[in-house]
mmCIF file of C-alpha atoms in Angstrom:
data_model
loop_
_atom_site.group_PDB
_atom_site.id
_atom_site.type_symbol
_atom_site.label_atom_id
_atom_site.label_comp_id
_atom_site.label_asym_id
_atom_site.label_seq_id
_atom_site.Cartn_x
_atom_site.Cartn_y
_atom_site.Cartn_z
ATOM 1 C CA MET A 1 -54.726 18.118 88.599
ATOM 2 C CA LYS A 2 -53.558 17.752 85.003
ATOM 3 C CA ARG A 3 -49.965 18.546 84.030
ATOM 4 C CA ILE A 4 -49.737 20.145 80.601
ATOM 5 C CA SER A 5 -46.361 21.205 79.226
ATOM 6 C CA PHE A 6 -46.154 24.091 76.779
ATOM 7 C CA SER A 7 -44.967 22.303 73.623
ATOM 8 C CA PRO A 8 -43.364 18.870 73.941
ATOM 9 C CA PRO A 9 -42.241 17.301 70.640
ATOM 10 C CA ARG A 10 -44.068 14.458 68.942
ATOM 11 C CA VAL A 11 -41.829 11.400 69.180
ATOM 12 C CA ASP A 12 -43.619 8.163 68.312
ATOM 13 C CA GLN A 13 -42.460 4.731 67.220
ATOM 14 C CA GLU A 14 -42.382 5.681 63.540
ATOM 15 C CA ILE A 15 -39.893 8.457 64.250
ATOM 16 C CA ILE A 16 -37.840 6.226 66.541
ATOM 17 C CA ASP A 17 -37.659 3.537 63.851
ATOM 18 C CA GLU A 18 -36.490 6.030 61.212
ATOM 19 C CA VAL A 19 -33.798 7.431 63.521
ATOM 20 C CA VAL A 20 -32.636 3.914 64.366
ATOM 21 C CA ASP A 21 -32.478 3.177 60.642
ATOM 22 C CA ALA A 22 -30.166 6.162 60.226
ATOM 23 C CA LEU A 23 -27.990 5.015 63.105
ATOM 24 C CA LYS A 24 -27.741 1.492 61.706
ATOM 25 C CA SER A 25 -26.995 2.735 58.204
ATOM 26 C CA GLY A 26 -23.584 3.998 59.248
ATOM 27 C CA TRP A 27 -24.394 7.403 57.777
ATOM 28 C CA ILE A 28 -25.363 9.802 60.552
ATOM 29 C CA THR A 29 -24.041 13.135 59.267
ATOM 30 C CA THR A 30 -25.371 14.947 56.185
ATOM 31 C CA GLY A 31 -26.225 12.309 53.623
ATOM 32 C CA PRO A 32 -29.106 10.597 51.813
ATOM 33 C CA LYS A 33 -31.803 11.255 54.437
ATOM 34 C CA THR A 34 -31.043 14.970 54.554
ATOM 35 C CA LYS A 35 -31.174 15.208 50.768
ATOM 36 C CA ALA A 36 -34.432 13.219 50.746
ATOM 37 C CA LEU A 37 -35.943 15.649 53.272
ATOM 38 C CA GLU A 38 -34.976 18.587 51.061
ATOM 39 C CA LYS A 39 -36.804 17.006 48.135
ATOM 40 C CA GLU A 40 -39.922 16.387 50.245
ATOM 41 C CA ILE A 41 -39.982 20.027 51.368
ATOM 42 C CA VAL A 42 -39.669 21.219 47.761
ATOM 43 C CA LYS A 43 -42.544 18.931 46.807
ATOM 44 C CA MET A 44 -44.786 20.213 49.595
ATOM 45 C CA THR A 45 -44.013 23.921 49.126
ATOM 46 C CA ASN A 46 -43.565 24.078 45.330
ATOM 47 C CA SER A 47 -40.399 26.073 45.964
ATOM 48 C CA ARG A 48 -37.533 26.047 43.469
ATOM 49 C CA ALA A 49 -34.973 24.487 45.842
ATOM 50 C CA CYS A 50 -34.379 23.717 49.512
ATOM 51 C CA LEU A 51 -31.266 23.377 51.661
ATOM 52 C CA CYS A 52 -31.537 21.851 55.132
ATOM 53 C CA VAL A 53 -29.310 23.378 57.809
ATOM 54 C CA ASN A 54 -28.905 23.176 61.566
ATOM 55 C CA SER A 55 -31.215 26.116 62.416
ATOM 56 C CA ALA A 56 -33.383 28.823 60.923
ATOM 57 C CA THR A 57 -30.876 31.313 62.306
ATOM 58 C CA ALA A 58 -28.086 29.799 60.245
ATOM 59 C CA GLY A 59 -30.347 29.676 57.196
ATOM 60 C CA MET A 60 -31.167 33.384 57.382
ATOM 61 C CA GLU A 61 -27.513 34.296 57.865
ATOM 62 C CA LEU A 62 -26.431 32.180 54.896
ATOM 63 C CA MET A 63 -28.974 33.932 52.674
ATOM 64 C CA LEU A 64 -27.883 37.394 53.770
ATOM 65 C CA ARG A 65 -24.250 36.474 53.257
ATOM 66 C CA TRP A 66 -24.996 35.061 49.801
ATOM 67 C CA PHE A 67 -26.596 38.395 48.946
ATOM 68 C CA GLY A 68 -23.528 40.235 50.210
ATOM 69 C CA VAL A 69 -25.006 42.095 53.186
ATOM 70 C CA GLN A 70 -22.143 43.777 55.024
ATOM 71 C CA ALA A 71 -21.085 46.664 57.247
ATOM 72 C CA GLY A 72 -22.812 49.887 56.242
ATOM 73 C CA ASP A 73 -25.903 48.089 54.952
ATOM 74 C CA GLU A 74 -29.344 48.145 56.524
ATOM 75 C CA VAL A 75 -31.880 45.335 56.858
ATOM 76 C CA ILE A 76 -35.487 46.066 57.842
ATOM 77 C CA VAL A 77 -36.965 43.778 60.535
ATOM 78 C CA PRO A 78 -40.007 43.951 62.839
ATOM 79 C CA ALA A 79 -39.364 45.031 66.412
ATOM 80 C CA PHE A 80 -41.700 42.263 67.636
ATOM 81 C CA THR A 81 -39.896 39.009 66.878
ATOM 82 C CA TYR A 82 -37.407 36.553 68.338
ATOM 83 C CA CYS A 83 -33.859 37.886 68.599
ATOM 84 C CA SER A 84 -32.519 35.658 65.787
ATOM 85 C CA THR A 85 -34.253 37.770 63.135
ATOM 86 C CA ALA A 86 -32.045 40.739 64.026
ATOM 87 C CA ASN A 87 -29.013 38.878 65.363
ATOM 88 C CA VAL A 88 -28.154 37.523 61.918
ATOM 89 C CA VAL A 89 -27.993 41.087 60.613
ATOM 90 C CA VAL A 90 -25.623 42.085 63.428
ATOM 91 C CA HIS A 91 -23.428 39.045 62.729
ATOM 92 C CA LEU A 92 -22.714 40.452 59.269
ATOM 93 C CA GLY A 93 -21.875 43.903 60.569
ATOM 94 C CA ALA A 94 -25.034 45.475 59.127
ATOM 95 C CA LYS A 95 -27.676 47.503 60.945
ATOM 96 C CA PRO A 96 -31.119 46.106 61.821
ATOM 97 C CA VAL A 97 -33.666 48.814 61.063
ATOM 98 C CA MET A 98 -36.618 48.000 63.294
ATOM 99 C CA VAL A 99 -40.182 48.919 62.420
ATOM 100 C CA ASP A 100 -43.382 48.415 64.374
ATOM 101 C CA ILE A 101 -46.119 45.818 63.860
ATOM 102 C CA ASN A 102 -49.833 45.859 63.101
ATOM 103 C CA GLU A 103 -52.147 45.784 66.098
ATOM 104 C CA ASP A 104 -54.542 43.265 64.558
ATOM 105 C CA ASP A 105 -52.250 40.467 63.318
ATOM 106 C CA LEU A 106 -48.908 41.393 64.983
ATOM 107 C CA CYS A 107 -47.112 41.192 61.615
ATOM 108 C CA ILE A 108 -44.724 43.819 60.257
ATOM 109 C CA ASN A 109 -46.314 47.195 59.442
ATOM 110 C CA LEU A 110 -46.153 47.858 55.690
ATOM 111 C CA ASP A 111 -46.393 51.635 55.946
ATOM 112 C CA GLN A 112 -43.382 51.710 58.240
ATOM 113 C CA VAL A 113 -41.471 49.353 55.951
ATOM 114 C CA GLU A 114 -42.062 51.768 53.080
ATOM 115 C CA GLU A 115 -40.849 54.705 55.173
ATOM 116 C CA ALA A 116 -37.720 52.839 56.263
ATOM 117 C CA ILE A 117 -36.465 51.920 52.780
ATOM 118 C CA ASN A 118 -33.506 54.030 51.649
ATOM 119 C CA GLU A 119 -30.238 53.811 49.694
ATOM 120 C CA LYS A 120 -28.652 51.650 52.411
ATOM 121 C CA THR A 121 -31.448 49.045 52.510
ATOM 122 C CA LYS A 122 -30.243 45.685 51.236
ATOM 123 C CA ALA A 123 -32.928 43.349 52.572
ATOM 124 C CA ILE A 124 -36.347 43.229 54.207
ATOM 125 C CA ILE A 125 -37.234 40.374 56.571
ATOM 126 C CA GLY A 126 -40.885 39.744 57.394
ATOM 127 C CA VAL A 127 -41.893 37.395 60.207
ATOM 128 C CA ASP A 128 -44.810 34.953 60.091
ATOM 129 C CA LEU A 129 -45.582 35.367 63.772
ATOM 130 C CA ALA A 130 -47.399 32.410 65.370
ATOM 131 C CA GLY A 131 -47.694 30.872 61.885
ATOM 132 C CA LEU A 132 -49.832 33.555 60.206
ATOM 133 C CA PRO A 133 -48.099 34.713 57.007
ATOM 134 C CA ALA A 134 -46.893 38.284 56.898
ATOM 135 C CA GLN A 135 -48.001 40.157 53.778
ATOM 136 C CA MET A 136 -44.826 39.301 51.918
ATOM 137 C CA ASP A 137 -46.481 39.785 48.528
ATOM 138 C CA GLN A 138 -46.992 43.447 49.393
ATOM 139 C CA ILE A 139 -43.462 43.743 50.768
ATOM 140 C CA MET A 140 -42.217 42.344 47.464
ATOM 141 C CA ARG A 141 -44.186 45.037 45.627
ATOM 142 C CA LEU A 142 -42.631 47.691 47.863
ATOM 143 C CA ALA A 143 -39.144 46.367 47.093
ATOM 144 C CA GLU A 144 -39.891 46.526 43.377
ATOM 145 C CA GLN A 145 -41.432 49.993 43.587
ATOM 146 C CA LYS A 146 -38.417 51.284 45.539
ATOM 147 C CA ALA A 147 -35.850 49.617 43.284
ATOM 148 C CA SER A 148 -34.579 53.040 42.137
ATOM 149 C CA LEU A 149 -33.217 53.556 45.678
ATOM 150 C CA PHE A 150 -31.318 50.261 45.633
ATOM 151 C CA ASN A 151 -27.548 50.646 45.547
ATOM 152 C CA PRO A 152 -26.013 47.284 44.519
ATOM 153 C CA ASN A 153 -22.412 46.507 45.399
ATOM 154 C CA ASN A 154 -21.889 42.944 44.132
ATOM 155 C CA PRO A 155 -22.972 40.753 41.186
ATOM 156 C CA ASN A 156 -25.867 39.089 43.052
ATOM 157 C CA GLN A 157 -27.307 42.463 44.023
ATOM 158 C CA VAL A 158 -26.885 43.789 40.486
ATOM 159 C CA GLN A 159 -28.687 40.725 39.155
ATOM 160 C CA MET A 160 -31.507 41.129 41.685
ATOM 161 C CA GLY A 161 -31.894 44.840 41.012
ATOM 162 C CA ARG A 162 -33.710 45.445 44.318
ATOM 163 C CA MET A 163 -33.643 44.545 47.985
ATOM 164 C CA LEU A 164 -33.702 40.876 48.957
ATOM 165 C CA VAL A 165 -37.117 39.938 50.373
ATOM 166 C CA MET A 166 -36.860 37.134 52.930
ATOM 167 C CA THR A 167 -39.405 35.543 55.234
ATOM 168 C CA ASP A 168 -38.523 34.438 58.734
ATOM 169 C CA ALA A 169 -40.924 31.509 58.393
ATOM 170 C CA ALA A 170 -39.750 29.734 61.542
ATOM 171 C CA HIS A 171 -43.389 29.273 62.607
ATOM 172 C CA SER A 172 -45.169 28.829 59.310
ATOM 173 C CA LEU A 173 -44.396 25.592 57.490
ATOM 174 C CA GLY A 174 -47.561 24.792 55.540
ATOM 175 C CA ALA A 175 -49.013 28.305 55.684
ATOM 176 C CA ARG A 176 -50.708 29.741 52.602
ATOM 177 C CA LEU A 177 -50.861 33.234 51.158
ATOM 178 C CA ASN A 178 -53.140 34.094 48.233
ATOM 179 C CA HIS A 179 -54.178 30.430 47.914
ATOM 180 C CA GLN A 180 -50.642 29.123 47.387
ATOM 181 C CA PRO A 181 -47.736 28.151 49.653
ATOM 182 C CA ALA A 182 -46.645 31.321 51.446
ATOM 183 C CA VAL A 183 -43.002 30.614 50.584
ATOM 184 C CA LEU A 184 -43.690 31.593 46.973
ATOM 185 C CA SER A 185 -44.218 35.249 47.919
ATOM 186 C CA SER A 186 -40.606 36.012 48.842
ATOM 187 C CA ASP A 187 -37.139 35.338 47.451
ATOM 188 C CA ALA A 188 -36.407 32.968 50.314
ATOM 189 C CA ALA A 189 -38.310 31.611 53.299
ATOM 190 C CA VAL A 190 -36.429 30.049 56.172
ATOM 191 C CA TYR A 191 -38.117 27.451 58.379
ATOM 192 C CA SER A 192 -37.224 26.260 61.866
ATOM 193 C CA PHE A 193 -37.395 22.617 62.915
ATOM 194 C CA HIS A 194 -36.529 23.264 66.564
ATOM 195 C CA ALA A 195 -38.049 20.949 69.167
ATOM 196 C CA VAL A 196 -41.111 23.157 69.780
ATOM 197 C CA LYS A 197 -41.998 23.693 66.113
ATOM 198 C CA ASN A 198 -44.830 21.994 64.195
ATOM 199 C CA LEU A 199 -42.281 19.770 62.450
ATOM 200 C CA THR A 200 -39.157 19.007 64.427
ATOM 201 C CA THR A 201 -35.766 17.486 63.731
ATOM 202 C CA ALA A 202 -34.737 18.296 67.357
ATOM 203 C CA GLU A 203 -32.640 21.172 66.011
ATOM 204 C CA GLY A 204 -32.690 22.220 62.383
ATOM 205 C CA GLY A 205 -34.035 24.465 59.693
ATOM 206 C CA ALA A 206 -34.387 24.833 55.948
ATOM 207 C CA ILE A 207 -33.898 27.536 53.332
ATOM 208 C CA ASN A 208 -36.606 27.512 50.689
ATOM 209 C CA LEU A 209 -35.480 29.306 47.529
ATOM 210 C CA ASN A 210 -37.897 31.064 45.223
ATOM 211 C CA LEU A 211 -35.504 33.498 43.565
ATOM 212 C CA PRO A 212 -36.334 35.202 40.256
ATOM 213 C CA ASP A 213 -35.794 33.143 37.119
ATOM 214 C CA THR A 214 -32.678 35.169 36.304
ATOM 215 C CA PHE A 215 -30.886 33.163 39.017
ATOM 216 C CA SER A 216 -29.837 29.543 38.672
ATOM 217 C CA VAL A 217 -31.228 27.985 41.831
ATOM 218 C CA GLU A 218 -28.925 25.020 41.285
ATOM 219 C CA ASP A 219 -25.925 27.345 41.499
ATOM 220 C CA VAL A 220 -27.329 29.185 44.522
ATOM 221 C CA TYR A 221 -28.090 25.877 46.256
ATOM 222 C CA ALA A 222 -24.544 24.651 45.557
ATOM 223 C CA TYR A 223 -23.078 27.872 46.963
ATOM 224 C CA LEU A 224 -25.201 27.754 50.124
ATOM 225 C CA ASN A 225 -24.387 24.076 50.598
ATOM 226 C CA MET A 226 -20.683 24.892 50.287
ATOM 227 C CA LEU A 227 -21.041 27.785 52.715
ATOM 228 C CA SER A 228 -22.783 25.549 55.283
ATOM 229 C CA LEU A 229 -19.774 23.193 55.345
ATOM 230 C CA HIS A 230 -16.817 25.476 56.075
ATOM 231 C CA GLY A 231 -16.634 26.496 52.432
ATOM 232 C CA GLN A 232 -15.562 23.015 51.326
ATOM 233 C CA SER A 233 -15.863 22.276 47.642
ATOM 234 C CA LYS A 234 -17.364 18.845 48.474
ATOM 235 C CA ASP A 235 -19.690 17.658 51.196
ATOM 236 C CA ALA A 236 -19.269 14.305 52.932
ATOM 237 C CA LEU A 237 -21.648 12.560 50.545
ATOM 238 C CA ALA A 238 -19.696 13.754 47.504
ATOM 239 C CA LYS A 239 -16.399 12.671 49.087
ATOM 240 C CA PHE A 240 -17.589 9.097 49.568
ATOM 241 C CA GLY A 241 -16.066 6.653 47.130
ATOM 242 C CA LYS A 242 -12.805 5.701 45.451
ATOM 243 C CA GLY A 243 -10.482 8.592 44.729
ATOM 244 C CA SER A 244 -12.999 11.219 45.852
ATOM 245 C CA TRP A 245 -11.277 12.399 49.014
ATOM 246 C CA GLU A 246 -9.743 15.432 47.312
ATOM 247 C CA TYR A 247 -11.358 18.761 48.175
ATOM 248 C CA ASP A 248 -10.680 22.477 48.458
ATOM 249 C CA VAL A 249 -11.925 25.238 50.776
ATOM 250 C CA LEU A 250 -13.308 28.081 48.720
ATOM 251 C CA GLU A 251 -14.403 30.477 51.479
ATOM 252 C CA ALA A 252 -14.224 30.810 55.256
ATOM 253 C CA GLY A 253 -17.682 29.344 55.594
ATOM 254 C CA TYR A 254 -19.814 28.135 58.485
ATOM 255 C CA LYS A 255 -20.497 24.723 60.029
ATOM 256 C CA CYS A 256 -24.267 24.486 60.017
ATOM 257 C CA ASN A 257 -25.273 21.418 57.998
ATOM 258 C CA MET A 258 -28.129 19.129 59.054
ATOM 259 C CA PRO A 259 -27.105 15.537 59.877
ATOM 260 C CA ASP A 260 -29.037 12.513 58.666
ATOM 261 C CA VAL A 261 -29.805 11.320 62.184
ATOM 262 C CA LEU A 262 -31.918 14.471 62.647
ATOM 263 C CA ALA A 263 -33.280 14.590 59.113
ATOM 264 C CA ALA A 264 -34.711 11.124 59.795
ATOM 265 C CA MET A 265 -37.231 12.696 62.181
ATOM 266 C CA GLY A 266 -38.179 15.255 59.562
ATOM 267 C CA LEU A 267 -38.683 12.613 56.878
ATOM 268 C CA VAL A 268 -41.399 10.977 58.955
ATOM 269 C CA GLU A 269 -42.990 14.285 59.886
ATOM 270 C CA ILE A 270 -43.044 15.859 56.417
ATOM 271 C CA LYS A 271 -44.909 12.903 54.916
ATOM 272 C CA ARG A 272 -47.755 13.214 57.426
ATOM 273 C CA TYR A 273 -47.595 16.953 57.893
ATOM 274 C CA GLU A 274 -50.448 18.326 55.798
ATOM 275 C CA GLN A 275 -52.896 15.457 56.247
ATOM 276 C CA ASP A 276 -52.245 14.781 59.922
ATOM 277 C CA THR A 277 -50.185 17.354 61.839
ATOM 278 C CA LEU A 278 -51.851 20.485 60.485
ATOM 279 C CA VAL A 279 -55.308 18.917 60.762
ATOM 280 C CA LYS A 280 -54.756 18.079 64.450
ATOM 281 C CA ARG A 281 -53.283 21.495 65.258
ATOM 282 C CA GLN A 282 -56.193 23.237 63.555
ATOM 283 C CA SER A 283 -58.684 21.185 65.580
ATOM 284 C CA LEU A 284 -56.946 22.165 68.813
ATOM 285 C CA PHE A 285 -56.818 25.819 67.770
ATOM 286 C CA GLU A 286 -60.537 25.829 66.939
ATOM 287 C CA ARG A 287 -61.352 24.152 70.274
ATOM 288 C CA TYR A 288 -59.579 27.025 72.017
ATOM 289 C CA MET A 289 -61.545 29.521 69.932
ATOM 290 C CA GLN A 290 -64.813 27.838 70.957
ATOM 291 C CA GLY A 291 -63.820 27.484 74.612
ATOM 292 C CA LEU A 292 -62.720 31.102 74.989
ATOM 293 C CA ALA A 293 -65.256 32.797 72.715
ATOM 294 C CA GLY A 294 -66.925 35.714 74.464
ATOM 295 C CA THR A 295 -64.575 35.617 77.457
ATOM 296 C CA PRO A 296 -64.364 39.164 78.852
ATOM 297 C CA GLY A 297 -60.910 40.684 78.798
ATOM 298 C CA LEU A 298 -59.476 38.551 76.009
ATOM 299 C CA THR A 299 -58.660 39.189 72.335
ATOM 300 C CA LEU A 300 -58.437 35.909 70.438
ATOM 301 C CA PRO A 301 -55.786 35.336 67.747
ATOM 302 C CA VAL A 302 -56.131 35.613 63.985
ATOM 303 C CA MET A 303 -55.037 32.539 62.020
ATOM 304 C CA LYS A 304 -57.147 32.810 58.888
ATOM 305 C CA THR A 305 -58.203 35.713 56.656
ATOM 306 C CA ALA A 306 -59.507 36.003 53.093
ATOM 307 C CA SER A 307 -55.948 35.755 51.721
ATOM 308 C CA ARG A 308 -54.025 33.993 54.499
ATOM 309 C CA ILE A 309 -54.146 30.639 56.266
ATOM 310 C CA GLY A 310 -51.627 30.079 59.028
ATOM 311 C CA SER A 311 -49.912 26.949 60.279
ATOM 312 C CA TYR A 312 -51.606 26.954 63.707
ATOM 313 C CA HIS A 313 -48.224 27.058 65.395
ATOM 314 C CA LEU A 314 -49.128 29.185 68.422
ATOM 315 C CA PHE A 315 -52.366 30.085 70.142
ATOM 316 C CA LEU A 316 -51.320 33.616 70.959
ATOM 317 C CA LEU A 317 -54.126 35.347 72.804
ATOM 318 C CA ARG A 318 -54.005 38.868 74.224
ATOM 319 C CA LEU A 319 -55.443 40.617 77.236
ATOM 320 C CA ALA A 320 -57.835 43.331 76.138
ATOM 321 C CA THR A 321 -55.947 45.846 78.275
ATOM 322 C CA GLY A 322 -52.203 45.960 78.754
ATOM 323 C CA ASP A 323 -51.037 45.187 82.277
ATOM 324 C CA ARG A 324 -47.803 43.233 82.437
ATOM 325 C CA SER A 325 -48.056 42.522 86.148
ATOM 326 C CA LYS A 326 -51.490 40.922 85.700
ATOM 327 C CA ARG A 327 -50.269 39.026 82.642
ATOM 328 C CA ASP A 328 -47.344 37.627 84.583
ATOM 329 C CA ARG A 329 -49.577 36.678 87.515
ATOM 330 C CA ILE A 330 -51.891 34.785 85.148
ATOM 331 C CA ILE A 331 -48.907 32.760 83.937
ATOM 332 C CA ASP A 332 -47.861 31.965 87.522
ATOM 333 C CA LEU A 333 -51.374 30.981 88.638
ATOM 334 C CA MET A 334 -51.858 28.737 85.607
ATOM 335 C CA ASN A 335 -48.533 27.088 86.374
ATOM 336 C CA ASP A 336 -49.846 26.400 89.892
ATOM 337 C CA ARG A 337 -52.724 24.571 88.169
ATOM 338 C CA GLY A 338 -50.337 22.456 86.137
ATOM 339 C CA VAL A 339 -50.424 24.419 82.874
ATOM 340 C CA SER A 340 -47.279 25.924 81.322
ATOM 341 C CA LEU A 341 -47.830 29.149 79.390
ATOM 342 C CA ASN A 342 -45.363 31.267 77.455
ATOM 343 C CA VAL A 343 -44.858 34.761 76.012
ATOM 344 C CA HIS A 344 -44.073 35.412 72.328
ATOM 345 C CA TYR A 345 -42.085 37.657 72.225
ATOM 346 C CA LYS A 346 -40.135 40.173 74.225
ATOM 347 C CA PRO A 347 -39.647 42.977 71.659
ATOM 348 C CA LEU A 348 -36.098 43.459 70.444
ATOM 349 C CA PRO A 349 -35.650 46.973 71.920
ATOM 350 C CA LEU A 350 -36.292 45.541 75.416
ATOM 351 C CA LEU A 351 -33.293 43.193 75.110
ATOM 352 C CA SER A 352 -30.036 44.417 76.639
ATOM 353 C CA ILE A 353 -27.991 44.047 73.469
ATOM 354 C CA TYR A 354 -30.329 46.253 71.466
ATOM 355 C CA LYS A 355 -30.777 48.738 74.302
ATOM 356 C CA ARG A 356 -26.998 49.184 74.284
ATOM 357 C CA MET A 357 -27.154 49.762 70.533
ATOM 358 C CA GLY A 358 -29.555 52.663 71.097
ATOM 359 C CA TYR A 359 -32.946 51.140 70.273
ATOM 360 C CA ASP A 360 -35.781 52.567 72.378
ATOM 361 C CA ILE A 361 -39.003 50.630 72.939
ATOM 362 C CA ASP A 362 -40.969 53.889 73.039
ATOM 363 C CA ALA A 363 -40.297 54.241 69.294
ATOM 364 C CA TYR A 364 -42.394 51.082 68.751
ATOM 365 C CA PRO A 365 -45.634 51.755 70.661
ATOM 366 C CA VAL A 366 -47.641 48.857 69.240
ATOM 367 C CA SER A 367 -44.896 46.332 70.042
ATOM 368 C CA LYS A 368 -44.562 47.802 73.528
ATOM 369 C CA ASP A 369 -48.305 47.650 74.167
ATOM 370 C CA GLN A 370 -48.830 44.172 72.742
ATOM 371 C CA PHE A 371 -45.955 42.690 74.734
ATOM 372 C CA ASP A 372 -47.790 43.609 77.926
ATOM 373 C CA ARG A 373 -50.859 41.696 76.677
ATOM 374 C CA VAL A 374 -49.643 38.512 74.970
ATOM 375 C CA ILE A 375 -49.926 35.007 76.404
ATOM 376 C CA SER A 376 -49.298 31.808 74.431
ATOM 377 C CA LEU A 377 -51.311 28.731 75.396
ATOM 378 C CA PRO A 378 -50.067 25.149 74.954
ATOM 379 C CA LEU A 379 -50.533 23.821 71.422
ATOM 380 C CA PHE A 380 -48.878 20.550 70.371
ATOM 381 C CA TYR A 381 -49.830 17.399 68.504
ATOM 382 C CA ASP A 382 -50.341 15.120 71.507
ATOM 383 C CA LEU A 383 -52.523 17.615 73.390
ATOM 384 C CA GLU A 384 -56.033 16.193 73.780
ATOM 385 C CA LEU A 385 -59.244 18.170 73.319
ATOM 386 C CA SER A 386 -59.980 17.479 76.979
ATOM 387 C CA GLY A 387 -56.685 19.164 77.793
ATOM 388 C CA VAL A 388 -57.761 22.240 75.853
ATOM 389 C CA ASP A 389 -61.032 22.255 77.792
ATOM 390 C CA TYR A 390 -59.116 22.025 81.075
ATOM 391 C CA ILE A 391 -56.909 24.967 80.078
ATOM 392 C CA CYS A 392 -59.886 27.092 79.039
ATOM 393 C CA GLU A 393 -61.811 26.382 82.252
ATOM 394 C CA ASN A 394 -58.857 27.182 84.466
ATOM 395 C CA LEU A 395 -57.876 30.265 82.489
ATOM 396 C CA LYS A 396 -61.364 31.742 82.909
ATOM 397 C CA GLU A 397 -61.160 31.168 86.657
ATOM 398 C CA VAL A 398 -57.694 32.710 86.837
ATOM 399 C CA LEU A 399 -58.829 35.763 84.873
ATOM 400 C CA GLU A 400 -61.501 36.370 87.498
ATOM 401 C CA VAL A 401 -58.988 35.949 90.312
ATOM 402 C CA VAL A 402 -56.618 38.449 88.717
ATOM 403 C CA GLY A 403 -59.409 40.850 87.904
ATOM 404 C CA ILE A 404 -59.333 40.831 84.118
#
């Protein structure tokens, strides 16, 4: 019997050598490797600037804080996402306004976004679930069309003149929307480099800035960098050298910088990402599509449309009919056969914190229904095509056992 984990990271000798180089350099916190990784991400995405941080969660919170989101404000988010998308809004004292998702691609529903925008709305966060880009270009148009409702309360908001449009792009490094990097369709896209992501730095993330030309991205980058280091006026790299120890603390900031010892992993991965990592993940995804095509009881995932190409982060299939007990039994029986499956995601209104805040899953019928159906299959760089075949064969047998 094969043993197939859900998503182990790719750690080969090239990554080990780069990490060892960082360790031997004497510079293991934020320094030259982190700054080099930022430049490589800008080059790959054509974004205006990039700041590496310790998580996508921290990156989204920094952006919302830069924009001045605070108590009394509202931020629109999909109900079907990981908790971090909404948690960052709560951290700032604002209210997450949840809307439902589309049944076909599981991305945020544009009609409901439009209905939710009001005078309190300060930001809209779309989620590129499983790596397929949300229609952020259309969300941007909605923000512009509804600009008359926008009620700015600080200089950044006045300068923007509309809601901030941000992508939770934790899954979608390398995705494309309208034949260009998807990041270019929103004011900011925030990536995750957690251990299970396509590109990992063990823990980490990055803020990609694509703000309107009226903003100086250099100034915004400098502010976010300051905010990620307790509000210090200098980071460690700037303080290195004769007479440069002097610093000030400008704000009560956060501590969420990315260290060089982790950025070293990302430097290796980013250079082989488009020509190697994405190619391999696409081949695995397509093998699943071939192996499961025509299987009764299954709806296969969407990863490519006329205007969108995803990053092949998750193979998120769905049962044709919603039955959580059968879904959970499938996961258990596949585990008995050596295959680890997962579920992405438990909708926010089903989580205790958001239940206590008054959110009701019945208000989000598509999210509720799809949660009962979704199963994520293993998809990682070192998975072999024979492993995909093994998973498909066993899944078909398990579906018959369960009665799907």
